[in-house]
Amino acid sequence: MSTSSTVLSEEQFLCSVCLDVFTDPVSIPCGHNFCKVCIREYWNTTALCQCPLCKDTFNTRPDLKTNTTLREVADHFKRMKEITELLRRGTELDHLHQNSPSPIKDWSEISVHRDLHVGTVRRARSQLEEMLHNEMEKLCNAELKMIRQWSVDVTLDPDTAHPKLIVSENRKQVSFGDKGQILPDLPKRFDMYLSVLGKEGFSSGRFYFEVQVRGKIEWQVGVARESIIRKGPKVKSPDARLWALYMKGENKYEIKDTPPIPLFLSQKPQKVGVFVDYKEGQISFYDVENMSHIYSFTGCTFTEKLYPYLNPCNNSEGPNSAPLVISPVNHID
């Protein structure tokens, strides 16, 4: 399953005690979140100080501090729900008004009333849609800020790099070289696809990294399973153990899937953020500088290590010599 809208759902903002969207959320040592008032009242009624979800028990009651980033995201989510509900109700009322019989016998008067009503509804709807768009942008911004807490220090593994790829000494950059290098034909080295993997793999939890793609007109960035096909046929989709965002020429983008999914991006990404939630089976891509969500794979099943995946591509589409650069994550924006 996949989605091109924001990946956050109402379930992620529901307190498991009050079953409502978080109000003044706090995080407890096991990692679960609750409304501050809800978890305090829960602990006041139990003999043990434990998590209502995972039942982890704490020797002393944790000092509860508001998770300000989660509060920001939850507040934007609440406002989006309210605006969406207003839009829905306005549409229903408009439909009833235009289709219900009127007691007025002067049909010209009815026409005037309806024209005025429709104009008012349309203006209100336009304002609400603009508000919803603004809240969506704020939500994506807050979402990315929240996801950045799982950033990891990614370095590249030269032993996996195709012979025509040049990996920098600090293992943070990779670029295409016209001539193949004489390198050991290791089992883990790509020999058909211009690819390289991260040095460290991940088999649990969440992780996030960013890759600068500035100055390039073709590239692929994503994650791959440890068992990705490295020799022989080209790797193209999750069926081939790869999840990637692909720029395939000026203003042409697609998601590596079966079949590939074309994307229409309003702005050219300069830096791509990649977020993985191993347990939830989610892989998401972000335009970092634009602070927007690009696409998400959801409902995936992971059973082996996942590795950062980079492909700087060749020069077949034109000058494409700029490197892909693993960038430090800015936690301040």
Short mmCIF file of C-alpha atoms in Angstrom, two decimals:
data_model
loop_
_atom_site.label_atom_id
_atom_site.label_comp_id
_atom_site.label_asym_id
_atom_site.label_seq_id
_atom_site.Cartn_x
_atom_site.Cartn_y
_atom_site.Cartn_z
CA MET A 1 0.00 0.00 0.00
CA SER A 2 1.19 3.52 -0.70
CA THR A 3 0.13 7.11 -0.34
CA SER A 4 1.17 10.52 -1.60
CA SER A 5 -0.56 12.54 1.13
CA THR A 6 0.63 13.14 4.67
CA VAL A 7 1.41 9.84 6.37
CA LEU A 8 0.08 10.83 9.77
CA SER A 9 -3.29 9.37 10.73
CA GLU A 10 -5.66 10.05 13.61
CA GLU A 11 -4.61 6.79 15.31
CA GLN A 12 -1.13 8.23 15.85
CA PHE A 13 -2.58 11.13 17.85
CA LEU A 14 -5.07 9.25 20.03
CA CYS A 15 -4.40 8.94 23.74
CA SER A 16 -5.13 5.32 24.65
CA VAL A 17 -6.65 6.41 27.96
CA CYS A 18 -9.23 9.01 26.84
CA LEU A 19 -9.33 7.80 23.19
CA ASP A 20 -9.22 11.39 21.96
CA VAL A 21 -6.53 13.44 20.17
CA PHE A 22 -3.71 14.37 22.55
CA THR A 23 -4.06 17.40 24.80
CA ASP A 24 -0.76 18.49 26.33
CA PRO A 25 0.94 15.16 25.40
CA VAL A 26 3.78 13.65 27.45
CA SER A 27 6.17 10.80 26.67
CA ILE A 28 6.95 8.23 29.36
CA PRO A 29 10.20 6.16 29.56
CA CYS A 30 8.88 3.22 27.50
CA GLY A 31 8.26 5.58 24.58
CA HIS A 32 4.46 5.73 24.62
CA ASN A 33 2.55 9.02 24.70
CA PHE A 34 -0.51 10.13 26.66
CA CYS A 35 -2.35 13.29 27.64
CA LYS A 36 -0.63 14.62 30.76
CA VAL A 37 -3.87 14.67 32.76
CA CYS A 38 -4.86 11.17 31.57
CA ILE A 39 -1.64 9.42 32.60
CA ARG A 40 -1.57 11.22 35.96
CA GLU A 41 -5.13 10.15 36.74
CA TYR A 42 -4.38 6.61 35.58
CA TRP A 43 -1.39 6.32 37.92
CA ASN A 44 -3.46 7.77 40.76
CA THR A 45 -5.86 4.82 40.45
CA THR A 46 -3.32 1.97 40.15
CA ALA A 47 -1.03 0.32 42.68
CA LEU A 48 1.82 0.07 40.18
CA CYS A 49 3.28 2.90 38.16
CA GLN A 50 3.18 1.28 34.76
CA CYS A 51 2.41 2.03 31.11
CA PRO A 52 -1.25 1.38 30.23
CA LEU A 53 -0.18 -0.03 26.85
CA CYS A 54 2.97 -2.15 27.23
CA LYS A 55 2.72 -2.62 31.04
CA ASP A 56 6.33 -1.57 31.61
CA THR A 57 6.64 -0.82 35.33
CA PHE A 58 8.64 2.12 36.75
CA ASN A 59 10.16 2.11 40.23
CA THR A 60 9.45 5.80 40.66
CA ARG A 61 6.82 7.92 38.99
CA PRO A 62 8.41 9.60 35.92
CA ASP A 63 8.70 13.36 35.82
CA LEU A 64 6.22 14.32 33.10
CA LYS A 65 7.31 16.97 30.63
CA THR A 66 5.23 18.07 27.67
CA ASN A 67 6.39 16.76 24.30
CA THR A 68 6.25 20.14 22.57
CA THR A 69 6.81 18.80 19.05
CA LEU A 70 4.04 16.20 19.40
CA ARG A 71 1.76 18.88 20.87
CA GLU A 72 2.41 21.09 17.83
CA VAL A 73 1.60 18.25 15.43
CA ALA A 74 -1.52 17.23 17.36
CA ASP A 75 -2.79 20.84 17.45
CA HIS A 76 -2.41 21.18 13.68
CA PHE A 77 -4.15 17.85 13.23
CA LYS A 78 -7.09 19.00 15.37
CA ARG A 79 -7.46 22.18 13.33
CA MET A 80 -7.35 20.18 10.09
CA LYS A 81 -10.14 17.95 11.40
CA GLU A 82 -12.25 20.96 12.35
CA ILE A 83 -11.78 22.65 8.96
CA THR A 84 -12.50 19.40 7.09
CA GLU A 85 -15.70 18.95 9.09
CA LEU A 86 -16.80 22.52 8.32
CA LEU A 87 -16.19 21.90 4.61
CA ARG A 88 -18.22 18.70 4.74
CA ARG A 89 -21.13 20.33 6.56
CA GLY A 90 -21.09 23.31 4.19
CA THR A 91 -21.25 21.01 1.18
CA GLU A 92 -24.19 19.10 2.70
CA LEU A 93 -26.10 22.30 3.54
CA ASP A 94 -25.48 23.69 0.07
CA HIS A 95 -26.79 20.48 -1.48
CA LEU A 96 -29.92 20.52 0.72
CA HIS A 97 -30.58 24.19 0.00
CA GLN A 98 -30.38 23.79 -3.77
CA ASN A 99 -32.44 20.61 -3.91
CA SER A 100 -35.15 21.17 -1.29
CA PRO A 101 -38.58 22.65 -2.21
CA SER A 102 -39.10 26.26 -1.14
CA PRO A 103 -42.33 27.74 0.29
CA ILE A 104 -41.63 30.98 -1.61
CA LYS A 105 -43.91 31.29 -4.63
CA ASP A 106 -41.95 34.08 -6.34
CA TRP A 107 -39.39 32.03 -8.24
CA SER A 108 -37.37 35.11 -9.20
CA GLU A 109 -36.98 35.83 -5.49
CA ILE A 110 -35.92 32.24 -4.95
CA SER A 111 -33.31 32.61 -7.66
CA VAL A 112 -31.89 35.75 -6.03
CA HIS A 113 -31.76 34.08 -2.61
CA ARG A 114 -30.09 31.01 -4.04
CA ASP A 115 -27.52 33.05 -5.98
CA LEU A 116 -26.64 34.97 -2.83
CA HIS A 117 -26.46 31.75 -0.83
CA VAL A 118 -24.28 29.96 -3.41
CA GLY A 119 -21.91 32.94 -3.60
CA THR A 120 -21.59 33.03 0.20
CA VAL A 121 -21.01 29.28 0.41
CA ARG A 122 -18.39 29.39 -2.34
CA ARG A 123 -16.49 32.22 -0.65
CA ALA A 124 -16.61 30.41 2.68
CA ARG A 125 -15.52 27.17 1.06
CA SER A 126 -12.62 28.90 -0.69
CA GLN A 127 -11.48 30.42 2.62
CA LEU A 128 -11.75 27.06 4.38
CA GLU A 129 -9.84 25.31 1.61
CA GLU A 130 -7.06 27.89 1.89
CA MET A 131 -7.01 27.40 5.67
CA LEU A 132 -6.88 23.63 5.19
CA HIS A 133 -3.99 23.98 2.74
CA ASN A 134 -2.09 26.15 5.22
CA GLU A 135 -2.71 23.69 8.05
CA MET A 136 -1.54 20.83 5.81
CA GLU A 137 1.73 22.69 5.21
CA LYS A 138 2.15 23.36 8.93
CA LEU A 139 1.37 19.72 9.73
CA CYS A 140 3.99 18.47 7.25
CA ASN A 141 6.49 20.91 8.72
CA ALA A 142 5.80 19.70 12.25
CA GLU A 143 5.75 16.08 11.05
CA LEU A 144 9.25 16.41 9.59
CA LYS A 145 10.52 18.08 12.76
CA MET A 146 9.16 15.15 14.77
CA ILE A 147 10.63 12.53 12.43
CA ARG A 148 14.10 14.11 12.57
CA GLN A 149 14.52 12.89 16.14
CA TRP A 150 15.26 9.45 14.64
CA SER A 151 18.13 10.67 12.46
CA VAL A 152 21.11 8.34 12.16
CA ASP A 153 24.70 8.88 11.05
CA VAL A 154 24.83 7.18 7.65
CA THR A 155 28.10 6.34 5.91
CA LEU A 156 28.47 4.45 2.63
CA ASP A 157 30.00 1.00 2.19
CA PRO A 158 32.57 1.17 -0.67
CA ASP A 159 32.61 -2.64 -0.88
CA THR A 160 29.02 -2.51 -2.21
CA ALA A 161 29.66 0.27 -4.78
CA HIS A 162 29.57 -0.43 -8.52
CA PRO A 163 33.09 -0.13 -10.03
CA LYS A 164 32.11 3.06 -11.91
CA LEU A 165 31.09 4.83 -8.70
CA ILE A 166 33.47 7.04 -6.75
CA VAL A 167 32.91 7.05 -2.99
CA SER A 168 34.55 9.92 -1.07
CA GLU A 169 37.14 9.27 1.63
CA ASN A 170 34.70 10.28 4.36
CA ARG A 171 32.13 7.92 2.80
CA LYS A 172 29.48 10.64 2.71
CA GLN A 173 29.43 11.25 -1.06
CA VAL A 174 29.08 9.15 -4.19
CA SER A 175 29.37 10.20 -7.85
CA PHE A 176 29.55 8.57 -11.27
CA GLY A 177 32.94 8.07 -12.91
CA ASP A 178 33.29 7.48 -16.67
CA LYS A 179 35.77 4.66 -16.25
CA GLY A 180 35.38 1.51 -14.21
CA GLN A 181 37.86 0.92 -11.39
CA ILE A 182 39.69 -2.35 -10.89
CA LEU A 183 38.12 -3.58 -7.66
CA PRO A 184 37.63 -7.00 -6.03
CA ASP A 185 34.45 -8.66 -7.30
CA LEU A 186 32.98 -9.10 -3.84
CA PRO A 187 29.63 -10.91 -3.41
CA LYS A 188 28.04 -7.77 -1.99
CA ARG A 189 29.24 -5.43 -4.77
CA PHE A 190 26.77 -4.22 -7.42
CA ASP A 191 28.03 -5.02 -10.92
CA MET A 192 25.06 -4.07 -13.15
CA TYR A 193 23.36 -1.20 -11.34
CA LEU A 194 25.15 2.03 -10.38
CA SER A 195 24.32 1.59 -6.70
CA VAL A 196 25.88 1.72 -3.26
CA LEU A 197 24.48 0.84 0.16
CA GLY A 198 24.96 2.32 3.59
CA LYS A 199 27.51 0.69 5.87
CA GLU A 200 25.01 -0.01 8.66
CA GLY A 201 21.74 -1.90 8.29
CA PHE A 202 18.65 -1.60 10.49
CA SER A 203 16.34 -4.41 11.59
CA SER A 204 14.17 -2.64 14.16
CA GLY A 205 12.96 0.74 15.34
CA ARG A 206 12.90 3.91 13.24
CA PHE A 207 15.60 5.73 11.33
CA TYR A 208 15.89 8.85 9.21
CA PHE A 209 18.57 10.32 6.94
CA GLU A 210 18.91 13.10 4.37
CA VAL A 211 20.62 13.15 0.97
CA GLN A 212 21.52 16.28 -1.00
CA VAL A 213 20.59 15.88 -4.68
CA ARG A 214 21.38 19.47 -5.73
CA GLY A 215 22.86 19.94 -9.22
CA LYS A 216 21.72 16.54 -10.53
CA ILE A 217 19.16 15.64 -13.20
CA GLU A 218 19.02 11.91 -12.50
CA TRP A 219 19.31 9.98 -9.23
CA GLN A 220 17.71 7.38 -6.98
CA VAL A 221 17.49 7.54 -3.18
CA GLY A 222 15.79 5.10 -0.84
CA VAL A 223 16.31 1.91 1.14
CA ALA A 224 16.96 -1.69 0.14
CA ARG A 225 16.72 -5.06 1.79
CA GLU A 226 19.96 -6.88 2.56
CA SER A 227 19.00 -9.50 -0.03
CA ILE A 228 18.72 -6.95 -2.85
CA ILE A 229 19.86 -8.37 -6.20
CA ARG A 230 23.36 -7.00 -6.73
CA LYS A 231 24.48 -8.85 -9.83
CA GLY A 232 22.71 -9.59 -13.08
CA PRO A 233 19.22 -8.18 -13.76
CA LYS A 234 18.50 -4.58 -12.88
CA VAL A 235 16.68 -3.84 -9.66
CA LYS A 236 13.47 -1.85 -10.21
CA SER A 237 10.88 -2.20 -7.46
CA PRO A 238 9.98 -3.37 -3.93
CA ASP A 239 9.44 -6.81 -5.49
CA ALA A 240 13.18 -6.68 -6.19
CA ARG A 241 13.77 -5.57 -2.59
CA LEU A 242 14.09 -1.84 -3.24
CA TRP A 243 11.99 1.21 -2.27
CA ALA A 244 13.25 4.39 -3.92
CA LEU A 245 12.39 7.86 -5.21
CA TYR A 246 13.71 8.32 -8.76
CA MET A 247 14.45 11.53 -10.67
CA LYS A 248 14.76 10.47 -14.31
CA GLY A 249 15.44 13.75 -16.11
CA GLU A 250 14.44 17.38 -15.70
CA ASN A 251 11.18 17.55 -13.72
CA LYS A 252 10.45 13.85 -14.20
CA TYR A 253 9.99 11.82 -11.04
CA GLU A 254 8.64 8.40 -10.19
CA ILE A 255 8.41 5.93 -7.34
CA LYS A 256 10.04 2.59 -7.91
CA ASP A 257 7.09 0.25 -7.75
CA THR A 258 5.42 -2.33 -9.97
CA PRO A 259 4.43 -0.60 -12.20
CA PRO A 260 6.40 2.64 -11.51
CA ILE A 261 4.28 5.48 -10.12
CA PRO A 262 4.80 8.89 -11.78
CA LEU A 263 5.00 11.91 -9.47
CA PHE A 264 4.26 15.55 -10.26
CA LEU A 265 6.27 17.75 -7.91
CA SER A 266 5.67 21.50 -7.83
CA GLN A 267 9.27 22.15 -6.80
CA LYS A 268 12.53 20.40 -7.60
CA PRO A 269 13.87 18.79 -4.40
CA GLN A 270 17.38 19.85 -3.42
CA LYS A 271 17.57 17.55 -0.42
CA VAL A 272 15.57 14.36 0.16
CA GLY A 273 14.69 13.00 3.59
CA VAL A 274 14.04 9.27 4.02
CA PHE A 275 12.19 7.92 7.07
CA VAL A 276 11.68 4.25 7.93
CA ASP A 277 9.47 2.78 10.64
CA TYR A 278 10.49 -0.87 10.63
CA LYS A 279 7.73 -2.17 12.89
CA GLU A 280 4.93 -0.26 11.14
CA GLY A 281 6.21 -1.16 7.67
CA GLN A 282 6.49 2.45 6.50
CA ILE A 283 8.98 4.20 4.21
CA SER A 284 8.46 7.93 3.58
CA PHE A 285 10.18 10.52 1.39
CA TYR A 286 10.32 14.27 2.09
CA ASP A 287 11.43 17.43 0.32
CA VAL A 288 13.55 18.78 3.18
CA GLU A 289 14.01 22.38 2.06
CA ASN A 290 10.36 22.73 1.08
CA MET A 291 9.36 20.95 4.32
CA SER A 292 6.84 18.80 2.46
CA HIS A 293 5.90 15.13 2.24
CA ILE A 294 6.49 13.53 -1.17
CA TYR A 295 5.35 9.92 -0.91
CA SER A 296 5.01 6.97 1.47
CA PHE A 297 4.97 3.21 1.22
CA THR A 298 2.79 1.86 4.04
CA GLY A 299 1.78 -1.61 5.17
CA CYS A 300 5.09 -3.17 4.11
CA THR A 301 6.44 -6.29 5.81
CA PHE A 302 10.13 -6.26 6.70
CA THR A 303 11.90 -9.47 7.69
CA GLU A 304 15.56 -8.58 7.17
CA LYS A 305 17.95 -5.67 7.51
CA LEU A 306 17.25 -2.48 5.56
CA TYR A 307 20.10 -0.34 4.21
CA PRO A 308 20.23 3.24 2.89
CA TYR A 309 20.39 3.05 -0.92
CA LEU A 310 21.93 5.63 -3.28
CA ASN A 311 22.30 5.65 -7.05
CA PRO A 312 23.85 8.79 -8.63
CA CYS A 313 23.06 7.47 -12.16
CA ASN A 314 25.17 8.11 -15.28
CA ASN A 315 25.32 10.99 -17.74
CA SER A 316 22.90 9.58 -20.32
CA GLU A 317 20.34 12.35 -19.66
CA GLY A 318 23.00 15.09 -19.79
CA PRO A 319 25.61 16.48 -17.36
CA ASN A 320 25.04 14.63 -14.10
CA SER A 321 28.45 14.64 -12.44
CA ALA A 322 27.37 16.26 -9.14
CA PRO A 323 27.60 13.81 -6.23
CA LEU A 324 24.86 12.56 -3.98
CA VAL A 325 25.79 13.80 -0.51
CA ILE A 326 24.63 12.41 2.82
CA SER A 327 23.91 15.57 4.78
CA PRO A 328 23.90 16.22 8.53
CA VAL A 329 20.37 16.58 9.84
CA ASN A 330 19.39 20.03 11.08
CA HIS A 331 17.25 19.68 14.24
CA ILE A 332 16.67 23.42 14.63
CA ASP A 333 14.42 24.27 11.63
#
